[in-house]
Structure formats: structure tokens, C-alpha cells
CSV table of C-alpha atoms and ligand atoms in Angstrom, one decimal:
chain,number,residue,atom,x,y,z
A,1381,MET,CA,0.0,-0.4,-0.2
A,1382,SER,CA,1.5,3.8,-0.9
A,1383,ALA,CA,2.2,6.2,1.9
A,1384,GLU,CA,0.5,8.7,0.1
A,1385,SER,CA,-3.2,7.3,0.1
A,1386,PRO,CA,-3.5,4.8,3.0
A,1387,VAL,CA,-5.9,2.4,1.8
A,1388,ILE,CA,-8.7,2.3,4.9
A,1389,ALA,CA,-11.0,-0.4,5.4
A,1390,CYS,CA,-14.1,-0.7,7.4
A,1391,CYS,CA,-15.0,-3.7,9.6
A,1392,PRO,CA,-19.0,-3.0,10.5
A,1393,GLY,CA,-20.5,-5.3,13.2
A,1394,SER,CA,-22.8,-5.3,15.7
A,1395,PHE,CA,-20.1,-6.7,18.3
A,1396,ASP,CA,-22.6,-7.8,21.2
A,1397,PRO,CA,-20.4,-8.7,22.3
A,1398,VAL,CA,-16.7,-8.9,20.0
A,1399,THR,CA,-15.6,-12.5,20.6
A,1400,LEU,CA,-12.1,-14.0,19.2
A,1401,GLY,CA,-14.0,-14.7,15.7
A,1402,HIS,CA,-14.2,-10.9,15.0
A,1403,LEU,CA,-10.8,-10.2,16.4
A,1404,ASP,CA,-9.1,-12.5,13.7
A,1405,VAL,CA,-11.2,-10.8,10.4
A,1406,ILE,CA,-10.4,-7.5,12.5
A,1407,GLU,CA,-6.3,-8.6,12.7
A,1408,ARG,CA,-6.2,-10.1,9.7
A,1409,ALA,CA,-7.5,-7.2,8.4
A,1410,SER,CA,-5.4,-5.4,9.3
A,1411,ALA,CA,-2.9,-7.1,7.9
A,1412,ILE,CA,-3.6,-6.0,4.7
A,1413,PHE,CA,-4.9,-2.8,4.6
A,1414,ASP,CA,-3.0,0.4,5.7
A,1415,GLN,CA,-5.6,1.4,8.5
A,1416,VAL,CA,-8.9,-0.4,10.0
A,1417,ILE,CA,-11.6,1.0,11.1
A,1418,VAL,CA,-14.1,-1.2,13.3
A,1419,GLY,CA,-17.7,0.1,12.9
A,1420,VAL,CA,-20.1,-0.8,16.0
A,1421,GLY,CA,-23.7,0.0,14.4
A,1422,ARG,CA,-27.1,-0.7,15.3
A,1423,ASN,CA,-29.0,-3.3,13.0
A,1424,THR,CA,-32.7,-2.7,13.6
A,1425,THR,CA,-33.8,-6.4,13.8
A,1426,LYS,CA,-31.9,-6.9,17.0
A,1427,ASN,CA,-32.2,-7.0,20.9
A,1428,TYR,CA,-28.9,-5.9,22.1
A,1429,LEU,CA,-27.9,-7.4,25.4
A,1430,PHE,CA,-24.7,-4.2,25.8
A,1431,SER,CA,-25.2,-0.9,25.1
A,1432,LEU,CA,-24.0,0.7,22.3
A,1433,ASP,CA,-21.3,2.0,24.2
A,1434,GLU,CA,-20.5,-1.0,26.4
A,1435,ARG,CA,-20.2,-2.6,22.5
A,1436,LEU,CA,-17.9,0.2,21.5
A,1437,ASP,CA,-15.8,-0.5,24.4
A,1438,LEU,CA,-15.2,-4.2,24.5
A,1439,VAL,CA,-14.2,-3.4,20.8
A,1440,ARG,CA,-11.7,-0.7,22.5
A,1441,SER,CA,-10.2,-3.2,25.0
A,1442,ALA,CA,-9.9,-6.0,22.3
A,1443,ILE,CA,-8.2,-3.9,19.5
A,1444,ALA,CA,-5.4,-2.0,21.9
A,1445,GLY,CA,-2.6,-4.6,20.9
A,1446,LEU,CA,-3.5,-3.4,16.9
A,1447,ALA,CA,-1.7,0.1,16.3
A,1448,ASN,CA,-3.2,0.8,12.5
A,1449,VAL,CA,-7.2,-0.2,14.1
A,1450,ALA,CA,-9.9,2.2,15.9
A,1451,VAL,CA,-12.9,2.2,16.8
A,1452,ALA,CA,-16.5,5.0,16.9
A,1453,PRO,CA,-20.2,4.2,16.2
A,1454,ILE,CA,-22.0,3.8,12.9
A,1455,ASP,CA,-24.6,6.5,12.9
A,1456,GLY,CA,-27.3,5.5,10.4
A,1457,LEU,CA,-25.8,4.3,7.0
A,1458,LEU,CA,-22.6,2.3,6.8
A,1459,VAL,CA,-21.8,4.0,3.5
A,1460,ASP,CA,-22.2,7.3,4.9
A,1461,PHE,CA,-19.9,6.5,7.7
A,1462,CYS,CA,-17.1,5.4,5.2
A,1463,ALA,CA,-17.2,7.9,3.3
A,1464,HIS,CA,-16.9,9.9,6.5
A,1465,GLN,CA,-14.3,7.7,7.6
A,1466,GLY,CA,-12.1,7.5,4.6
A,1467,ALA,CA,-12.6,3.5,4.0
A,1468,LYS,CA,-12.4,2.3,0.8
A,1469,VAL,CA,-13.7,-0.9,1.5
A,1470,ILE,CA,-16.0,-2.5,4.1
A,1471,VAL,CA,-14.7,-6.2,5.1
A,1472,LYS,CA,-16.5,-8.9,6.7
A,1473,GLY,CA,-15.8,-12.6,7.8
A,1474,LEU,CA,-17.7,-15.0,6.3
A,1475,ARG,CA,-18.0,-18.3,8.8
A,1476,PHE,CA,-20.8,-20.4,6.3
A,1477,ALA,CA,-23.1,-20.4,3.6
A,1478,SER,CA,-26.3,-18.6,5.7
A,1479,ASP,CA,-23.5,-16.0,6.3
A,1480,PHE,CA,-22.9,-15.6,2.3
A,1481,ASP,CA,-26.9,-14.9,1.4
A,1482,TYR,CA,-26.9,-12.4,5.1
A,1483,GLU,CA,-23.8,-10.7,3.2
A,1484,LEU,CA,-24.0,-10.6,-0.7
A,1485,PRO,CA,-27.5,-8.5,-0.1
A,1486,MET,CA,-25.3,-5.9,2.1
A,1487,ALA,CA,-23.1,-6.0,-0.5
A,1488,GLN,CA,-24.8,-5.2,-4.1
A,1489,LEU,CA,-26.5,-2.2,-1.6
A,1490,ASN,CA,-23.8,-0.6,-0.4
A,1491,THR,CA,-21.8,-1.1,-3.4
A,1492,ALA,CA,-25.3,0.5,-5.4
A,1493,LEU,CA,-26.1,2.9,-3.1
A,1494,SER,CA,-21.9,4.4,-3.3
A,1495,GLY,CA,-19.4,2.1,-5.2
A,1496,ILE,CA,-17.9,1.0,-2.3
A,1497,GLU,CA,-16.9,-2.9,-2.7
A,1498,THR,CA,-16.9,-5.5,0.2
A,1499,VAL,CA,-14.2,-8.2,1.3
A,1500,LEU,CA,-15.5,-11.3,2.5
A,1501,LEU,CA,-12.9,-13.1,4.0
A,1502,PRO,CA,-13.1,-16.3,5.1
A,1503,GLY,CA,-13.5,-17.1,9.3
A,1504,SER,CA,-10.7,-19.1,10.3
A,1505,ARG,CA,-10.9,-23.0,11.4
A,1506,LEU,CA,-10.5,-22.0,15.1
A,1507,TYR,CA,-13.0,-19.8,15.4
A,1508,GLY,CA,-15.5,-20.8,12.5
A,1509,ALA,CA,-18.6,-21.5,14.9
A,1510,ILE,CA,-18.3,-18.9,17.0
A,1511,SER,CA,-21.6,-16.3,17.1
A,1512,SER,CA,-22.5,-13.8,19.9
A,1513,SER,CA,-26.0,-14.7,19.9
A,1514,MET,CA,-25.2,-18.2,20.2
A,1515,LEU,CA,-22.8,-17.2,23.3
A,1516,ARG,CA,-25.0,-14.7,24.7
A,1517,GLU,CA,-27.5,-17.9,24.4
A,1518,VAL,CA,-24.9,-20.4,26.4
A,1519,ALA,CA,-23.9,-18.0,28.7
A,1520,SER,CA,-27.5,-16.5,29.9
A,1521,ASN,CA,-27.6,-20.7,30.8
A,1522,GLY,CA,-24.0,-20.4,32.9
A,1523,ALA,CA,-21.8,-21.5,30.2
A,1524,ASP,CA,-18.6,-20.2,30.5
A,1525,VAL,CA,-17.3,-18.9,27.5
A,1526,THR,CA,-13.7,-17.4,28.1
A,1527,SER,CA,-11.8,-20.2,25.4
A,1528,PHE,CA,-14.1,-17.5,22.8
A,1529,VAL,CA,-13.5,-14.2,24.0
A,1530,THR,CA,-11.0,-12.2,25.4
A,1531,PRO,CA,-10.8,-12.0,29.0
A,1532,ALA,CA,-12.8,-8.8,29.7
A,1533,VAL,CA,-15.1,-9.7,27.2
A,1534,ALA,CA,-15.6,-12.6,29.7
A,1535,ALA,CA,-15.5,-10.5,32.9
A,1536,ALA,CA,-18.4,-8.0,31.2
A,1537,ILE,CA,-20.6,-11.0,30.7
A,1538,ARG,CA,-20.3,-12.2,34.3
A,1539,VAL,CA,-21.5,-8.7,35.2
A,1540,LYS,CA,-24.5,-8.9,32.8
A,1541,MET,CA,-25.7,-12.5,33.5
A,1542,GLU,CA,-25.3,-11.7,37.4
A,1543,GLN,CA,-27.5,-8.4,36.9
A,1544,ARG,CA,-30.2,-10.3,35.4
B,2678,LIG,O1,-23.6,-7.8,12.8
B,2678,LIG,P1,-24.7,-7.4,12.4
B,2678,LIG,O2,-25.9,-7.3,12.9
B,2678,LIG,O3,-24.5,-8.3,11.2
B,2678,LIG,O4,-24.1,-5.8,12.3
B,2678,LIG,C1,-24.5,-5.4,11.2
B,2678,LIG,C2,-24.5,-3.2,11.5
B,2678,LIG,C3,-24.7,-2.6,12.3
B,2678,LIG,C4,-23.4,-2.9,10.6
B,2678,LIG,C5,-25.7,-2.7,9.5
B,2678,LIG,O5,-26.8,-3.7,10.7
B,2678,LIG,C6,-25.6,-1.5,9.6
B,2678,LIG,O6,-24.3,-1.1,9.1
B,2678,LIG,N1,-26.4,-0.8,9.9
B,2678,LIG,C7,-25.9,0.5,9.4
B,2678,LIG,C8,-27.6,1.2,8.9
B,2678,LIG,C9,-27.3,0.8,7.3
B,2678,LIG,O7,-26.4,0.7,6.8
B,2678,LIG,N2,-28.2,0.0,7.1
B,2678,LIG,C10,-28.2,-1.0,5.4
B,2678,LIG,C11,-26.9,-2.8,5.3
B,2678,LIG,S1,-26.8,-2.8,4.1
């Protein structure tokens, strides 16, 4: 990548909460692109366990060791967020075929709206099956999720479950 025009990528998502699978995709994007902005958004079809501020804080602590990665809230359309951040590409992880069915129309819509392209990175085998919703489900039934998330996220999940 040229030093004159750094290529900025956006890794958008709900991150409710951020998992080691998300972090793997973010790390791999950070090795490909000059800068990565993690966009924490609000999917109107979802009920969140963590507030937007909590999700931002958990992502912030998870990416602390990655020098070229930052996090910001998505307020409005993802394509507007990308334009504001100077991001030229959206990067998302693909775990299985159903992810592709979910991502394809969004990628096509975002390209139609703004010309921005989406790059889909296959999930690593190690983290392939992790989803935030599955973690929330098993954690709410008392399971230990420490092997799927960072220690800070595991602690935040424990606190959240104790408050319920
Ligand atoms: O992890 P998710 O739930 O798939 O994240 C989806 C998110 C929040 C990134 C997406 O809903 C989003 O981009 N929302 C912002 C509004 C928008 O641009 N919607 C159209 C996306 S095609």
C-alpha cells in the first residue's frame, strides 16, 4: 500500500459482544490494509445485550494491541460512515454458507448506494462456528465462554448475567 494514500478498511458489525472470531477477522484485515476502522452499529432487527457504549468499550479493549485499528460508532448508514471515515472497502467475515446469503444483498446494496466494495474473509477454522448470539445464549444458561472471547469480554458477560 502506498504511503501517500493509505487504504482504510471498515469492519462493521453489532459486536454484541465482540468475539475472538471477530477479532481474528479484524486482525487479518489490519495485516492487509493500512488502517482499519471497526464500526459498531445498530441493527434494527436485533435486541442487544450490551449498550452501544458497552459494545464500543469492549471492542476498544479487544483491539488495544493493534496499532492501525480504531473503533467508532455507526450513526446512520454504513456507507455514510465509510465515506466519513475515508474507508474504501468493507471487510466482513464468512463462517458458513448462510453468512454469504446474509452478506451478499448487503454488499450489493452498499455498492449500489456508494460504489464501496465488500471483501469477505473466510473465518479461521479455529473460530469458525462462534457467534455472539450463541455465546449470549449459552452464557445466559450458565456456560463458561472464556475460550471464545477476551478476558475483558468474559468479565463483562459475567457482570451482565449477574444483573439479570
Ligand atoms: O453484526 P451485524 O448485526 O450484521 O451488523 C450489521 C450492521 C450494524 C453493521 C448493519 O446493520 C449496518 O450497517 N447498519 C447501519 C445501517 C445501514 O447502513 N443499513 C444497511 C446495510 S446494507
